[in-house]
């Protein structure tokens, strides 16, 4: 009934981070430019840090779409894990068999996959969401993944996305090497100033022809 009345094709307030609904504020455009330049420039580590609900995940999905033709991208969301579970989750997302979770075998299989992607002319980008939940031991594993490289470039690029706690964790002396290698983009992403603005921005995206006028009148 709600969709019919406002002549909407779909629910405009879904719970998934749909890039079509990302409002390109100046800050979001800057963040996207920084990330895109970081990926194309071969940076080993990047970080997006902002409060919850500021559009970090949606921004990263849009980045993945933008680099799809030139990069293989993997998202990891299960960040409450041990180092071994983290690596096994990565292997599962890549579709690489991992029978016993042996770190040496995982390292070898990852290296083979990364070399294949490199020979195809594609980058490999690993995006870790909710990275503020990563244990220090897992962050050290993440840092070690950056050791996959050849004489020309990094074979894996890593983007950490998380809440402000991630900045404090990265500032820890225990992981100073990761901090020195990372390129930071730390700034709140002011996607919507209010729920009113949120609705005004999302309704036109989901409206069928002629439905936008009725949706806009609801907020006047």
mmCIF file of C-alpha atoms in Angstrom:
data_model
loop_
_atom_site.group_PDB
_atom_site.id
_atom_site.type_symbol
_atom_site.label_atom_id
_atom_site.label_comp_id
_atom_site.label_asym_id
_atom_site.label_seq_id
_atom_site.Cartn_x
_atom_site.Cartn_y
_atom_site.Cartn_z
ATOM 1 C CA UNK A 1 0.000 0.000 0.000
ATOM 2 C CA UNK A 2 2.846 2.369 0.885
ATOM 3 C CA UNK A 3 4.610 1.688 -2.432
ATOM 4 C CA UNK A 4 1.401 2.044 -4.467
ATOM 5 C CA UNK A 5 0.373 5.325 -2.850
ATOM 6 C CA UNK A 6 3.720 7.008 -3.467
ATOM 7 C CA UNK A 7 4.210 5.226 -6.801
ATOM 8 C CA UNK A 8 7.485 3.638 -5.787
ATOM 9 C CA UNK A 9 9.171 0.746 -7.562
ATOM 10 C CA UNK A 10 10.760 -0.506 -4.374
ATOM 11 C CA UNK A 11 11.211 0.120 -0.675
ATOM 12 C CA UNK A 12 13.417 3.240 -0.394
ATOM 13 C CA UNK A 13 14.514 2.502 3.171
ATOM 14 C CA UNK A 14 16.064 -0.932 2.806
ATOM 15 C CA UNK A 15 18.527 -2.266 5.344
ATOM 16 C CA UNK A 16 21.226 -3.111 2.796
ATOM 17 C CA UNK A 17 23.883 -0.585 1.646
ATOM 18 C CA UNK A 18 22.591 0.048 -1.894
ATOM 19 C CA UNK A 19 25.041 2.357 -3.764
ATOM 20 C CA UNK A 20 22.165 3.811 -5.803
ATOM 21 C CA UNK A 21 20.965 5.601 -2.690
ATOM 22 C CA UNK A 22 24.276 7.163 -1.770
ATOM 23 C CA UNK A 23 24.013 10.945 -1.653
ATOM 24 C CA UNK A 24 27.218 12.378 -3.047
ATOM 25 C CA UNK A 25 27.997 15.094 -0.533
ATOM 26 C CA UNK A 26 31.263 16.979 -0.903
ATOM 27 C CA UNK A 27 32.818 14.847 1.823
ATOM 28 C CA UNK A 28 31.680 11.623 0.169
ATOM 29 C CA UNK A 29 33.130 12.756 -3.146
ATOM 30 C CA UNK A 30 36.423 13.536 -1.444
ATOM 31 C CA UNK A 31 36.438 10.140 0.261
ATOM 32 C CA UNK A 32 35.697 8.359 -3.021
ATOM 33 C CA UNK A 33 38.443 10.297 -4.807
ATOM 34 C CA UNK A 34 40.936 9.441 -2.053
ATOM 35 C CA UNK A 35 40.054 5.747 -2.144
ATOM 36 C CA UNK A 36 40.030 5.540 -5.942
ATOM 37 C CA UNK A 37 43.403 7.272 -6.187
ATOM 38 C CA UNK A 38 44.738 4.993 -3.452
ATOM 39 C CA UNK A 39 43.636 1.856 -5.303
ATOM 40 C CA UNK A 40 44.816 2.972 -8.739
ATOM 41 C CA UNK A 41 48.033 4.319 -7.207
ATOM 42 C CA UNK A 42 48.849 0.948 -5.667
ATOM 43 C CA UNK A 43 48.602 1.925 -1.980
ATOM 44 C CA UNK A 44 48.944 -1.015 0.371
ATOM 45 C CA UNK A 45 46.614 0.193 3.137
ATOM 46 C CA UNK A 46 43.777 2.671 3.315
ATOM 47 C CA UNK A 47 41.232 3.403 6.028
ATOM 48 C CA UNK A 48 37.781 4.963 6.123
ATOM 49 C CA UNK A 49 36.784 5.961 9.643
ATOM 50 C CA UNK A 50 33.477 7.565 10.610
ATOM 51 C CA UNK A 51 30.574 7.223 12.993
ATOM 52 C CA UNK A 52 27.825 4.602 12.362
ATOM 53 C CA UNK A 53 25.293 5.449 9.677
ATOM 54 C CA UNK A 54 27.504 7.861 7.744
ATOM 55 C CA UNK A 55 27.570 5.774 4.547
ATOM 56 C CA UNK A 56 30.946 4.019 4.822
ATOM 57 C CA UNK A 57 29.773 0.612 3.594
ATOM 58 C CA UNK A 58 27.614 2.095 0.840
ATOM 59 C CA UNK A 59 30.571 4.184 -0.318
ATOM 60 C CA UNK A 60 32.761 1.078 -0.457
ATOM 61 C CA UNK A 61 30.162 -0.848 -2.466
ATOM 62 C CA UNK A 62 30.162 2.031 -4.926
ATOM 63 C CA UNK A 63 33.951 1.926 -5.065
ATOM 64 C CA UNK A 64 33.793 -1.814 -5.796
ATOM 65 C CA UNK A 65 31.428 -1.131 -8.704
ATOM 66 C CA UNK A 66 33.718 1.574 -10.032
ATOM 67 C CA UNK A 67 36.832 -0.627 -10.064
ATOM 68 C CA UNK A 68 35.049 -3.838 -11.066
ATOM 69 C CA UNK A 69 36.565 -3.978 -14.562
ATOM 70 C CA UNK A 70 40.134 -3.700 -13.291
ATOM 71 C CA UNK A 71 40.086 -5.325 -9.854
ATOM 72 C CA UNK A 72 38.898 -8.383 -7.998
ATOM 73 C CA UNK A 73 37.257 -7.208 -4.788
ATOM 74 C CA UNK A 74 36.462 -9.189 -1.653
ATOM 75 C CA UNK A 75 34.423 -7.899 1.292
ATOM 76 C CA UNK A 76 34.891 -9.357 4.754
ATOM 77 C CA UNK A 77 32.273 -8.590 7.399
ATOM 78 C CA UNK A 78 32.964 -11.247 10.062
ATOM 79 C CA UNK A 79 35.526 -9.367 12.125
ATOM 80 C CA UNK A 80 35.041 -11.111 15.483
ATOM 81 C CA UNK A 81 37.520 -13.858 14.682
ATOM 82 C CA UNK A 82 40.866 -15.374 15.544
ATOM 83 C CA UNK A 83 43.748 -15.001 13.065
ATOM 84 C CA UNK A 84 43.134 -18.511 11.706
ATOM 85 C CA UNK A 85 39.363 -17.976 11.400
ATOM 86 C CA UNK A 86 40.000 -14.669 9.644
ATOM 87 C CA UNK A 87 42.208 -16.350 7.042
ATOM 88 C CA UNK A 88 39.742 -19.198 6.577
ATOM 89 C CA UNK A 89 36.939 -16.689 6.046
ATOM 90 C CA UNK A 90 39.041 -14.971 3.383
ATOM 91 C CA UNK A 91 39.702 -18.284 1.646
ATOM 92 C CA UNK A 92 36.003 -19.162 1.735
ATOM 93 C CA UNK A 93 35.055 -15.835 0.138
ATOM 94 C CA UNK A 94 37.609 -16.487 -2.591
ATOM 95 C CA UNK A 95 36.233 -19.973 -3.182
ATOM 96 C CA UNK A 96 39.620 -21.537 -2.483
ATOM 97 C CA UNK A 97 39.480 -24.969 -0.775
ATOM 98 C CA UNK A 98 40.935 -24.968 2.726
ATOM 99 C CA UNK A 99 40.757 -28.362 4.369
ATOM 100 C CA UNK A 100 42.870 -27.959 7.497
ATOM 101 C CA UNK A 101 43.465 -24.210 7.927
ATOM 102 C CA UNK A 102 47.234 -24.639 7.789
ATOM 103 C CA UNK A 103 48.743 -21.115 7.582
ATOM 104 C CA UNK A 104 51.578 -22.200 5.289
ATOM 105 C CA UNK A 105 49.170 -23.782 2.797
ATOM 106 C CA UNK A 106 46.866 -20.751 2.989
ATOM 107 C CA UNK A 107 49.829 -18.474 2.267
ATOM 108 C CA UNK A 108 50.813 -20.567 -0.741
ATOM 109 C CA UNK A 109 47.284 -20.701 -2.176
ATOM 110 C CA UNK A 110 46.773 -16.981 -1.693
ATOM 111 C CA UNK A 111 50.046 -16.239 -3.424
ATOM 112 C CA UNK A 112 49.079 -18.406 -6.402
ATOM 113 C CA UNK A 113 45.709 -16.650 -6.691
ATOM 114 C CA UNK A 114 47.263 -13.178 -6.442
ATOM 115 C CA UNK A 115 49.833 -13.981 -9.116
ATOM 116 C CA UNK A 116 47.049 -15.209 -11.428
ATOM 117 C CA UNK A 117 45.120 -11.971 -10.962
ATOM 118 C CA UNK A 118 48.264 -9.924 -11.558
ATOM 119 C CA UNK A 119 48.994 -11.771 -14.794
ATOM 120 C CA UNK A 120 45.432 -11.021 -15.913
ATOM 121 C CA UNK A 121 46.144 -7.349 -15.314
ATOM 122 C CA UNK A 122 43.764 -7.093 -12.364
ATOM 123 C CA UNK A 123 44.323 -5.679 -8.912
ATOM 124 C CA UNK A 124 43.163 -7.485 -5.791
ATOM 125 C CA UNK A 125 41.359 -5.338 -3.217
ATOM 126 C CA UNK A 126 40.397 -6.655 0.203
ATOM 127 C CA UNK A 127 37.808 -4.545 2.050
ATOM 128 C CA UNK A 128 37.313 -5.256 5.750
ATOM 129 C CA UNK A 129 34.164 -3.702 7.190
ATOM 130 C CA UNK A 130 33.585 -3.042 10.904
ATOM 131 C CA UNK A 131 37.359 -3.254 11.284
ATOM 132 C CA UNK A 132 37.217 -1.674 14.738
ATOM 133 C CA UNK A 133 36.264 -5.169 15.974
ATOM 134 C CA UNK A 134 39.507 -6.747 14.770
ATOM 135 C CA UNK A 135 41.734 -8.079 17.499
ATOM 136 C CA UNK A 136 45.319 -6.804 17.516
ATOM 137 C CA UNK A 137 46.550 -10.273 16.514
ATOM 138 C CA UNK A 138 44.232 -10.219 13.483
ATOM 139 C CA UNK A 139 45.422 -6.732 12.523
ATOM 140 C CA UNK A 140 48.946 -8.140 12.498
ATOM 141 C CA UNK A 141 47.769 -10.861 10.091
ATOM 142 C CA UNK A 142 46.210 -8.139 7.934
ATOM 143 C CA UNK A 143 49.533 -6.300 7.899
ATOM 144 C CA UNK A 144 51.362 -9.469 6.904
ATOM 145 C CA UNK A 145 48.997 -9.915 3.954
ATOM 146 C CA UNK A 146 50.531 -6.761 2.503
ATOM 147 C CA UNK A 147 53.795 -8.664 2.132
ATOM 148 C CA UNK A 148 52.358 -10.235 -1.015
ATOM 149 C CA UNK A 149 54.167 -8.160 -3.630
ATOM 150 C CA UNK A 150 56.553 -8.278 -6.526
ATOM 151 C CA UNK A 151 59.244 -5.868 -7.635
ATOM 152 C CA UNK A 152 56.673 -3.653 -9.363
ATOM 153 C CA UNK A 153 53.700 -3.370 -6.997
ATOM 154 C CA UNK A 154 51.657 -4.711 -4.116
ATOM 155 C CA UNK A 155 49.654 -7.771 -5.101
ATOM 156 C CA UNK A 156 46.983 -7.043 -2.506
ATOM 157 C CA UNK A 157 45.493 -3.730 -1.401
ATOM 158 C CA UNK A 158 43.603 -3.485 1.857
ATOM 159 C CA UNK A 159 40.898 -1.037 2.906
ATOM 160 C CA UNK A 160 39.877 -0.948 6.560
ATOM 161 C CA UNK A 161 36.475 0.562 7.293
ATOM 162 C CA UNK A 162 35.253 1.216 10.789
ATOM 163 C CA UNK A 163 34.013 3.437 13.563
ATOM 164 C CA UNK A 164 36.208 5.909 15.499
ATOM 165 C CA UNK A 165 37.429 3.087 17.770
ATOM 166 C CA UNK A 166 39.426 1.877 14.763
ATOM 167 C CA UNK A 167 41.489 5.082 14.780
ATOM 168 C CA UNK A 168 42.351 4.532 18.434
ATOM 169 C CA UNK A 169 43.257 0.916 17.745
ATOM 170 C CA UNK A 170 45.493 1.859 14.820
ATOM 171 C CA UNK A 171 47.224 4.395 17.045
ATOM 172 C CA UNK A 172 48.298 1.620 19.414
ATOM 173 C CA UNK A 173 52.091 1.139 19.731
ATOM 174 C CA UNK A 174 51.497 -2.592 19.213
ATOM 175 C CA UNK A 175 50.736 -2.091 15.534
ATOM 176 C CA UNK A 176 52.928 0.905 14.723
ATOM 177 C CA UNK A 177 54.155 -0.719 11.503
ATOM 178 C CA UNK A 178 50.627 -0.941 10.139
ATOM 179 C CA UNK A 179 50.039 2.692 11.105
ATOM 180 C CA UNK A 180 53.125 3.820 9.210
ATOM 181 C CA UNK A 181 52.073 1.954 6.080
ATOM 182 C CA UNK A 182 48.459 3.081 6.030
ATOM 183 C CA UNK A 183 46.932 5.996 4.160
ATOM 184 C CA UNK A 184 44.158 7.467 6.255
ATOM 185 C CA UNK A 185 40.981 9.193 5.340
ATOM 186 C CA UNK A 186 39.508 10.122 8.686
ATOM 187 C CA UNK A 187 36.542 12.424 8.602
ATOM 188 C CA UNK A 188 32.881 12.150 9.478
ATOM 189 C CA UNK A 189 30.738 11.607 6.416
ATOM 190 C CA UNK A 190 27.707 13.923 6.868
ATOM 191 C CA UNK A 191 25.330 12.007 4.605
ATOM 192 C CA UNK A 192 22.083 13.349 6.004
ATOM 193 C CA UNK A 193 21.526 16.241 8.388
ATOM 194 C CA UNK A 194 18.100 14.937 9.378
ATOM 195 C CA UNK A 195 15.552 12.199 8.772
ATOM 196 C CA UNK A 196 13.607 14.747 6.696
ATOM 197 C CA UNK A 197 16.547 15.208 4.324
ATOM 198 C CA UNK A 198 17.110 11.438 4.302
ATOM 199 C CA UNK A 199 13.589 10.907 2.936
ATOM 200 C CA UNK A 200 13.769 13.741 0.411
ATOM 201 C CA UNK A 201 16.932 12.214 -1.064
ATOM 202 C CA UNK A 202 15.805 8.594 -1.177
ATOM 203 C CA UNK A 203 12.282 8.898 -2.535
ATOM 204 C CA UNK A 204 13.218 10.111 -6.064
ATOM 205 C CA UNK A 205 15.583 7.154 -6.530
ATOM 206 C CA UNK A 206 12.859 4.590 -5.902
ATOM 207 C CA UNK A 207 9.940 6.467 -7.535
ATOM 208 C CA UNK A 208 8.321 5.387 -10.780
ATOM 209 C CA UNK A 209 7.525 8.029 -13.402
ATOM 210 C CA UNK A 210 5.183 10.593 -11.885
ATOM 211 C CA UNK A 211 5.651 9.366 -8.339
ATOM 212 C CA UNK A 212 8.319 11.837 -7.297
ATOM 213 C CA UNK A 213 5.860 14.763 -7.140
ATOM 214 C CA UNK A 214 3.554 12.967 -4.713
ATOM 215 C CA UNK A 215 6.499 11.839 -2.581
ATOM 216 C CA UNK A 216 7.867 15.377 -2.406
ATOM 217 C CA UNK A 217 4.489 16.791 -1.383
ATOM 218 C CA UNK A 218 4.560 14.521 1.660
ATOM 219 C CA UNK A 219 7.503 16.520 3.007
ATOM 220 C CA UNK A 220 6.178 20.008 2.317
#
